[in-house]
GROMACS .gro file of C-alpha atoms in nm:
model
  303
    1UNK     CA    1   7.241  17.223   6.191
    2UNK     CA    2   7.025  16.946   6.138
    3UNK     CA    3   7.052  16.569   6.293
    4UNK     CA    4   6.995  16.245   6.175
    5UNK     CA    5   6.701  16.244   6.484
    6UNK     CA    6   6.535  16.561   6.333
    7UNK     CA    7   6.517  16.382   5.987
    8UNK     CA    8   6.361  16.025   6.170
    9UNK     CA    9   6.172  16.216   6.404
   10UNK     CA   10   6.006  16.425   6.090
   11UNK     CA   11   6.000  16.094   5.862
   12UNK     CA   12   5.733  15.975   6.238
   13UNK     CA   13   5.546  16.309   6.236
   14UNK     CA   14   5.459  16.184   5.830
   15UNK     CA   15   5.411  15.839   5.949
   16UNK     CA   16   5.181  15.841   6.245
   17UNK     CA   17   4.980  16.205   6.170
   18UNK     CA   18   4.987  16.395   6.460
   19UNK     CA   19   5.226  16.494   6.729
   20UNK     CA   20   5.085  16.302   6.956
   21UNK     CA   21   5.144  15.987   6.763
   22UNK     CA   22   5.523  16.037   6.710
   23UNK     CA   23   5.591  16.143   7.017
   24UNK     CA   24   5.421  15.820   7.084
   25UNK     CA   25   5.688  15.615   6.819
   26UNK     CA   26   5.969  15.795   6.916
   27UNK     CA   27   5.900  15.695   7.320
   28UNK     CA   28   5.890  16.067   7.368
   29UNK     CA   29   5.634  16.296   7.537
   30UNK     CA   30   5.451  16.499   7.318
   31UNK     CA   31   5.568  16.829   7.545
   32UNK     CA   32   5.929  16.726   7.453
   33UNK     CA   33   5.856  16.633   7.077
   34UNK     CA   34   5.677  17.011   7.042
   35UNK     CA   35   5.949  17.194   7.245
   36UNK     CA   36   6.247  16.963   7.003
   37UNK     CA   37   6.005  17.091   6.693
   38UNK     CA   38   5.991  17.471   6.804
   39UNK     CA   39   6.367  17.476   6.900
   40UNK     CA   40   6.445  17.367   6.498
   41UNK     CA   41   6.204  17.557   6.359
   42UNK     CA   42   6.321  17.860   6.541
   43UNK     CA   43   6.704  17.775   6.444
   44UNK     CA   44   6.611  17.718   6.107
   45UNK     CA   45   6.407  18.099   6.052
   46UNK     CA   46   6.078  17.906   5.927
   47UNK     CA   47   5.774  17.644   5.996
   48UNK     CA   48   5.817  17.331   5.953
   49UNK     CA   49   5.432  17.201   5.998
   50UNK     CA   50   5.121  17.331   6.026
   51UNK     CA   51   5.036  17.318   6.381
   52UNK     CA   52   4.653  17.168   6.458
   53UNK     CA   53   4.590  17.063   6.104
   54UNK     CA   54   4.386  16.830   6.066
   55UNK     CA   55   4.492  16.566   5.838
   56UNK     CA   56   4.848  16.743   5.925
   57UNK     CA   57   4.996  16.906   5.619
   58UNK     CA   58   5.387  17.003   5.608
   59UNK     CA   59   5.513  17.356   5.459
   60UNK     CA   60   5.688  17.312   5.133
   61UNK     CA   61   6.068  17.406   5.359
   62UNK     CA   62   5.912  17.049   5.557
   63UNK     CA   63   5.795  16.842   5.263
   64UNK     CA   64   6.210  16.910   5.130
   65UNK     CA   65   6.340  16.801   5.455
   66UNK     CA   66   6.109  16.475   5.410
   67UNK     CA   67   6.227  16.424   5.141
   68UNK     CA   68   6.599  16.484   5.253
   69UNK     CA   69   6.531  16.187   5.503
   70UNK     CA   70   6.410  15.976   5.261
   71UNK     CA   71   6.739  15.993   5.078
   72UNK     CA   72   6.952  16.003   5.440
   73UNK     CA   73   6.800  15.707   5.667
   74UNK     CA   74   6.814  15.441   5.438
   75UNK     CA   75   7.154  15.523   5.319
   76UNK     CA   76   7.270  15.591   5.708
   77UNK     CA   77   7.101  15.233   5.803
   78UNK     CA   78   7.286  15.056   5.484
   79UNK     CA   79   7.553  15.185   5.645
   80UNK     CA   80   7.509  15.073   6.027
   81UNK     CA   81   7.379  14.702   5.908
   82UNK     CA   82   7.728  14.716   5.663
   83UNK     CA   83   7.984  14.854   5.979
   84UNK     CA   84   7.806  14.508   6.181
   85UNK     CA   85   7.950  14.237   5.884
   86UNK     CA   86   8.290  14.127   5.905
   87UNK     CA   87   8.507  14.371   5.742
   88UNK     CA   88   8.778  14.223   5.924
   89UNK     CA   89   8.900  14.005   5.665
   90UNK     CA   90   9.197  13.840   5.820
   91UNK     CA   91   9.221  13.760   6.171
   92UNK     CA   92   9.585  13.680   6.260
   93UNK     CA   93   9.658  13.541   6.612
   94UNK     CA   94   9.907  13.353   6.821
   95UNK     CA   95   9.952  13.177   7.123
   96UNK     CA   96  10.181  13.208   7.477
   97UNK     CA   97  10.130  12.861   7.578
   98UNK     CA   98  10.210  12.548   7.424
   99UNK     CA   99   9.954  12.348   7.530
  100UNK     CA  100   9.699  12.516   7.405
  101UNK     CA  101   9.727  12.487   7.100
  102UNK     CA  102   9.530  12.124   7.149
  103UNK     CA  103   9.190  12.221   7.194
  104UNK     CA  104   9.276  12.609   6.974
  105UNK     CA  105   9.276  12.366   6.636
  106UNK     CA  106   8.928  12.213   6.640
  107UNK     CA  107   8.801  12.540   6.802
  108UNK     CA  108   8.973  12.734   6.457
  109UNK     CA  109   8.777  12.455   6.243
  110UNK     CA  110   8.482  12.540   6.432
  111UNK     CA  111   8.506  12.960   6.354
  112UNK     CA  112   8.579  12.832   6.032
  113UNK     CA  113   8.201  12.692   5.961
  114UNK     CA  114   8.055  12.960   6.138
  115UNK     CA  115   8.236  13.262   5.964
  116UNK     CA  116   8.397  13.113   5.638
  117UNK     CA  117   8.454  13.478   5.480
  118UNK     CA  118   8.725  13.525   5.776
  119UNK     CA  119   9.070  13.397   5.736
  120UNK     CA  120   9.205  13.292   6.008
  121UNK     CA  121   9.576  13.362   5.986
  122UNK     CA  122   9.768  13.151   6.228
  123UNK     CA  123  10.140  13.298   6.365
  124UNK     CA  124  10.368  13.063   6.522
  125UNK     CA  125  10.742  13.228   6.512
  126UNK     CA  126  10.580  13.519   6.763
  127UNK     CA  127  10.477  13.203   6.992
  128UNK     CA  128  10.673  13.345   7.313
  129UNK     CA  129  10.642  13.695   7.261
  130UNK     CA  130  10.346  13.822   7.088
  131UNK     CA  131  10.216  14.044   7.281
  132UNK     CA  132  10.438  14.298   7.129
  133UNK     CA  133  10.333  14.191   6.795
  134UNK     CA  134  10.004  14.204   6.923
  135UNK     CA  135  10.087  14.626   7.035
  136UNK     CA  136  10.287  14.723   6.755
  137UNK     CA  137   9.985  14.565   6.469
  138UNK     CA  138  10.137  14.316   6.338
  139UNK     CA  139   9.896  14.033   6.511
  140UNK     CA  140   9.512  14.088   6.541
  141UNK     CA  141   9.467  13.812   6.875
  142UNK     CA  142   9.718  13.659   7.135
  143UNK     CA  143   9.608  13.379   7.362
  144UNK     CA  144   9.785  13.401   7.709
  145UNK     CA  145   9.756  13.357   8.103
  146UNK     CA  146   9.955  13.763   8.077
  147UNK     CA  147   9.837  14.053   8.199
  148UNK     CA  148  10.043  14.320   8.062
  149UNK     CA  149  10.015  14.711   8.261
  150UNK     CA  150   9.956  15.021   8.066
  151UNK     CA  151   9.961  14.826   7.739
  152UNK     CA  152   9.703  14.960   7.527
  153UNK     CA  153   9.543  14.604   7.503
  154UNK     CA  154   9.201  14.478   7.566
  155UNK     CA  155   9.227  14.146   7.802
  156UNK     CA  156   8.893  13.918   7.780
  157UNK     CA  157   8.920  13.607   8.022
  158UNK     CA  158   8.806  13.281   7.844
  159UNK     CA  159   8.842  13.023   8.134
  160UNK     CA  160   9.018  12.941   8.412
  161UNK     CA  161   9.258  12.638   8.494
  162UNK     CA  162   9.396  12.477   8.796
  163UNK     CA  163   9.864  12.422   8.715
  164UNK     CA  164   9.898  12.029   8.818
  165UNK     CA  165  10.212  11.854   8.925
  166UNK     CA  166  10.303  11.592   8.708
  167UNK     CA  167  10.500  11.326   8.796
  168UNK     CA  168  10.517  10.895   8.732
  169UNK     CA  169  10.339  10.719   8.885
  170UNK     CA  170  10.584  10.527   9.113
  171UNK     CA  171  10.763  10.886   9.174
  172UNK     CA  172  10.806  10.913   9.558
  173UNK     CA  173  10.612  11.224   9.511
  174UNK     CA  174  10.293  11.046   9.415
  175UNK     CA  175  10.270  10.968   9.739
  176UNK     CA  176  10.151  11.313   9.820
  177UNK     CA  177   9.825  11.440   9.759
  178UNK     CA  178   9.970  11.804   9.840
  179UNK     CA  179  10.274  11.937   9.716
  180UNK     CA  180  10.516  12.193   9.934
  181UNK     CA  181  10.768  12.420   9.726
  182UNK     CA  182  11.043  12.254   9.931
  183UNK     CA  183  10.936  11.911   9.774
  184UNK     CA  184  11.044  11.971   9.420
  185UNK     CA  185  11.415  12.113   9.570
  186UNK     CA  186  11.568  11.877   9.398
  187UNK     CA  187  11.412  11.749   9.097
  188UNK     CA  188  11.468  11.840   8.776
  189UNK     CA  189  11.168  12.054   8.641
  190UNK     CA  190  11.105  12.016   8.264
  191UNK     CA  191  10.984  12.355   8.110
  192UNK     CA  192  10.865  12.484   7.774
  193UNK     CA  193  11.080  12.711   7.609
  194UNK     CA  194  10.983  12.997   7.795
  195UNK     CA  195  11.107  13.256   8.063
  196UNK     CA  196  11.126  13.108   8.442
  197UNK     CA  197  10.993  13.444   8.550
  198UNK     CA  198  10.632  13.338   8.311
  199UNK     CA  199  10.617  13.002   8.475
  200UNK     CA  200  10.294  13.008   8.747
  201UNK     CA  201  10.425  12.733   8.897
  202UNK     CA  202  10.774  12.984   8.923
  203UNK     CA  203  10.632  13.259   9.020
  204UNK     CA  204  10.346  13.180   9.222
  205UNK     CA  205  10.488  12.864   9.373
  206UNK     CA  206  10.814  12.835   9.418
  207UNK     CA  207  11.002  13.150   9.381
  208UNK     CA  208  10.832  13.338   9.702
  209UNK     CA  209  10.913  12.992   9.860
  210UNK     CA  210  11.305  13.068   9.752
  211UNK     CA  211  11.280  12.728   9.630
  212UNK     CA  212  11.516  12.689   9.309
  213UNK     CA  213  11.465  12.335   9.137
  214UNK     CA  214  11.708  12.255   8.837
  215UNK     CA  215  11.557  12.390   8.507
  216UNK     CA  216  11.528  12.135   8.132
  217UNK     CA  217  11.356  12.299   7.850
  218UNK     CA  218  11.123  12.034   7.677
  219UNK     CA  219  10.980  12.149   7.265
  220UNK     CA  220  10.643  11.993   7.345
  221UNK     CA  221  10.381  11.816   7.554
  222UNK     CA  222  10.383  11.475   7.399
  223UNK     CA  223  10.751  11.457   7.436
  224UNK     CA  224  10.720  11.604   7.826
  225UNK     CA  225  10.509  11.346   7.906
  226UNK     CA  226  10.690  11.119   7.823
  227UNK     CA  227  11.013  11.196   8.010
  228UNK     CA  228  10.810  11.287   8.333
  229UNK     CA  229  10.690  10.919   8.257
  230UNK     CA  230  11.026  10.721   8.192
  231UNK     CA  231  11.164  10.909   8.544
  232UNK     CA  232  11.344  11.191   8.356
  233UNK     CA  233  11.215  11.464   8.541
  234UNK     CA  234  10.896  11.644   8.652
  235UNK     CA  235  10.637  11.910   8.493
  236UNK     CA  236  10.394  12.146   8.573
  237UNK     CA  237  10.074  12.169   8.353
  238UNK     CA  238   9.698  12.235   8.340
  239UNK     CA  239   9.512  12.012   8.463
  240UNK     CA  240   9.330  11.941   8.112
  241UNK     CA  241   9.600  11.976   7.905
  242UNK     CA  242   9.689  11.583   8.133
  243UNK     CA  243   9.391  11.400   8.205
  244UNK     CA  244   9.388  11.219   7.905
  245UNK     CA  245   9.786  11.094   7.974
  246UNK     CA  246   9.641  10.984   8.349
  247UNK     CA  247   9.346  10.810   8.328
  248UNK     CA  248   9.590  10.616   8.078
  249UNK     CA  249   9.811  10.555   8.366
  250UNK     CA  250  10.123  10.701   8.184
  251UNK     CA  251  10.138  11.008   8.479
  252UNK     CA  252   9.952  11.131   8.775
  253UNK     CA  253   9.882  11.448   8.848
  254UNK     CA  254   9.902  11.661   9.207
  255UNK     CA  255   9.804  11.946   9.407
  256UNK     CA  256  10.049  12.259   9.448
  257UNK     CA  257  10.025  12.400   9.799
  258UNK     CA  258   9.663  12.531   9.814
  259UNK     CA  259   9.569  12.466   9.475
  260UNK     CA  260   9.754  12.687   9.162
  261UNK     CA  261   9.526  12.851   8.931
  262UNK     CA  262   9.553  13.016   8.639
  263UNK     CA  263   9.330  13.207   8.394
  264UNK     CA  264   9.371  13.190   8.027
  265UNK     CA  265   9.276  13.564   7.815
  266UNK     CA  266   9.221  13.641   7.467
  267UNK     CA  267   9.448  14.007   7.408
  268UNK     CA  268   9.304  14.218   7.212
  269UNK     CA  269   9.458  14.616   7.145
  270UNK     CA  270   9.181  14.822   7.362
  271UNK     CA  271   8.888  14.939   7.146
  272UNK     CA  272   8.914  14.650   6.856
  273UNK     CA  273   8.751  14.430   7.114
  274UNK     CA  274   8.424  14.481   6.992
  275UNK     CA  275   8.506  14.427   6.627
  276UNK     CA  276   8.242  14.162   6.477
  277UNK     CA  277   8.492  13.895   6.361
  278UNK     CA  278   8.734  13.919   6.652
  279UNK     CA  279   8.467  13.902   6.923
  280UNK     CA  280   8.258  13.665   6.803
  281UNK     CA  281   8.638  13.446   6.739
  282UNK     CA  282   8.667  13.448   7.159
  283UNK     CA  283   8.310  13.395   7.241
  284UNK     CA  284   8.326  13.087   6.981
  285UNK     CA  285   8.682  13.036   7.143
  286UNK     CA  286   8.600  13.030   7.438
  287UNK     CA  287   8.255  12.775   7.442
  288UNK     CA  288   8.408  12.554   7.279
  289UNK     CA  289   8.704  12.554   7.566
  290UNK     CA  290   8.442  12.518   7.848
  291UNK     CA  291   8.287  12.244   7.633
  292UNK     CA  292   8.553  12.021   7.537
  293UNK     CA  293   8.817  12.086   7.823
  294UNK     CA  294   8.783  11.924   8.164
  295UNK     CA  295   8.875  12.065   8.523
  296UNK     CA  296   8.809  12.405   8.352
  297UNK     CA  297   8.620  12.710   8.496
  298UNK     CA  298   8.441  12.926   8.216
  299UNK     CA  299   8.525  13.328   8.248
  300UNK     CA  300   8.279  13.619   8.156
  301UNK     CA  301   8.417  13.748   7.832
  302UNK     CA  302   8.281  14.085   7.920
  303UNK     CA  303   8.344  14.263   7.557
   0.00000   0.00000   0.00000
């Protein structure tokens, strides 16, 4: 029957000394506030203050409720402040892309400086299929380019990046500015150990054209770059990943079709994206990536 708004209104009336001043303090009209008091008094069965008294005088019942407000409202305020603090002691995260680790490591260090009370637990054991673990509560956040429909997950956009064809500088394809799917038909495509239907180059470039080159799995980015440089195959990687190697002349990159762009997301369970530590990490990681990675387009996180 008694709501927090009623207790706050009683406090405002006591502090301001009149209905008009209390209404102004609460950003209401005097008529609306008077109606609220009349409705409450009718439901309670007693008066809360004496109308037109100068100075404003509360009834004994009104004084009792004012004492209740003095006790309850500070506790409510303290509880709300506590809710805004990081009660999530550990943030368990994983990535679905090998190359993300290059910028994620310094991003984690930067976040730890800002939120030292949050323990970051990086799970590598589920690197290539972590979203089911996220759904089941084994993880708190996953960096991914894949959106699972009707998954119960929330995907916060981080940044957009271009996937480029990576070849040796003396490879014949290096002479072309724009690569067509047919150009890769007889090539060996070096890929990370991930299912091909999860690769952007396969889903959005090769498969629609009916092109299926030979695939060879490589465990890490540095080895993959070395193999490309040695003419042992070609690759498709985010431009920001290979930019430094291209500047050194170890590899060359070319545009795939009209440009193959993808988006990285931070996936969390829907409803948990506003957890203080989670929200802070997403924003911190996004800002770090957009400030330090070349050839990316920052996305609106929309938390």
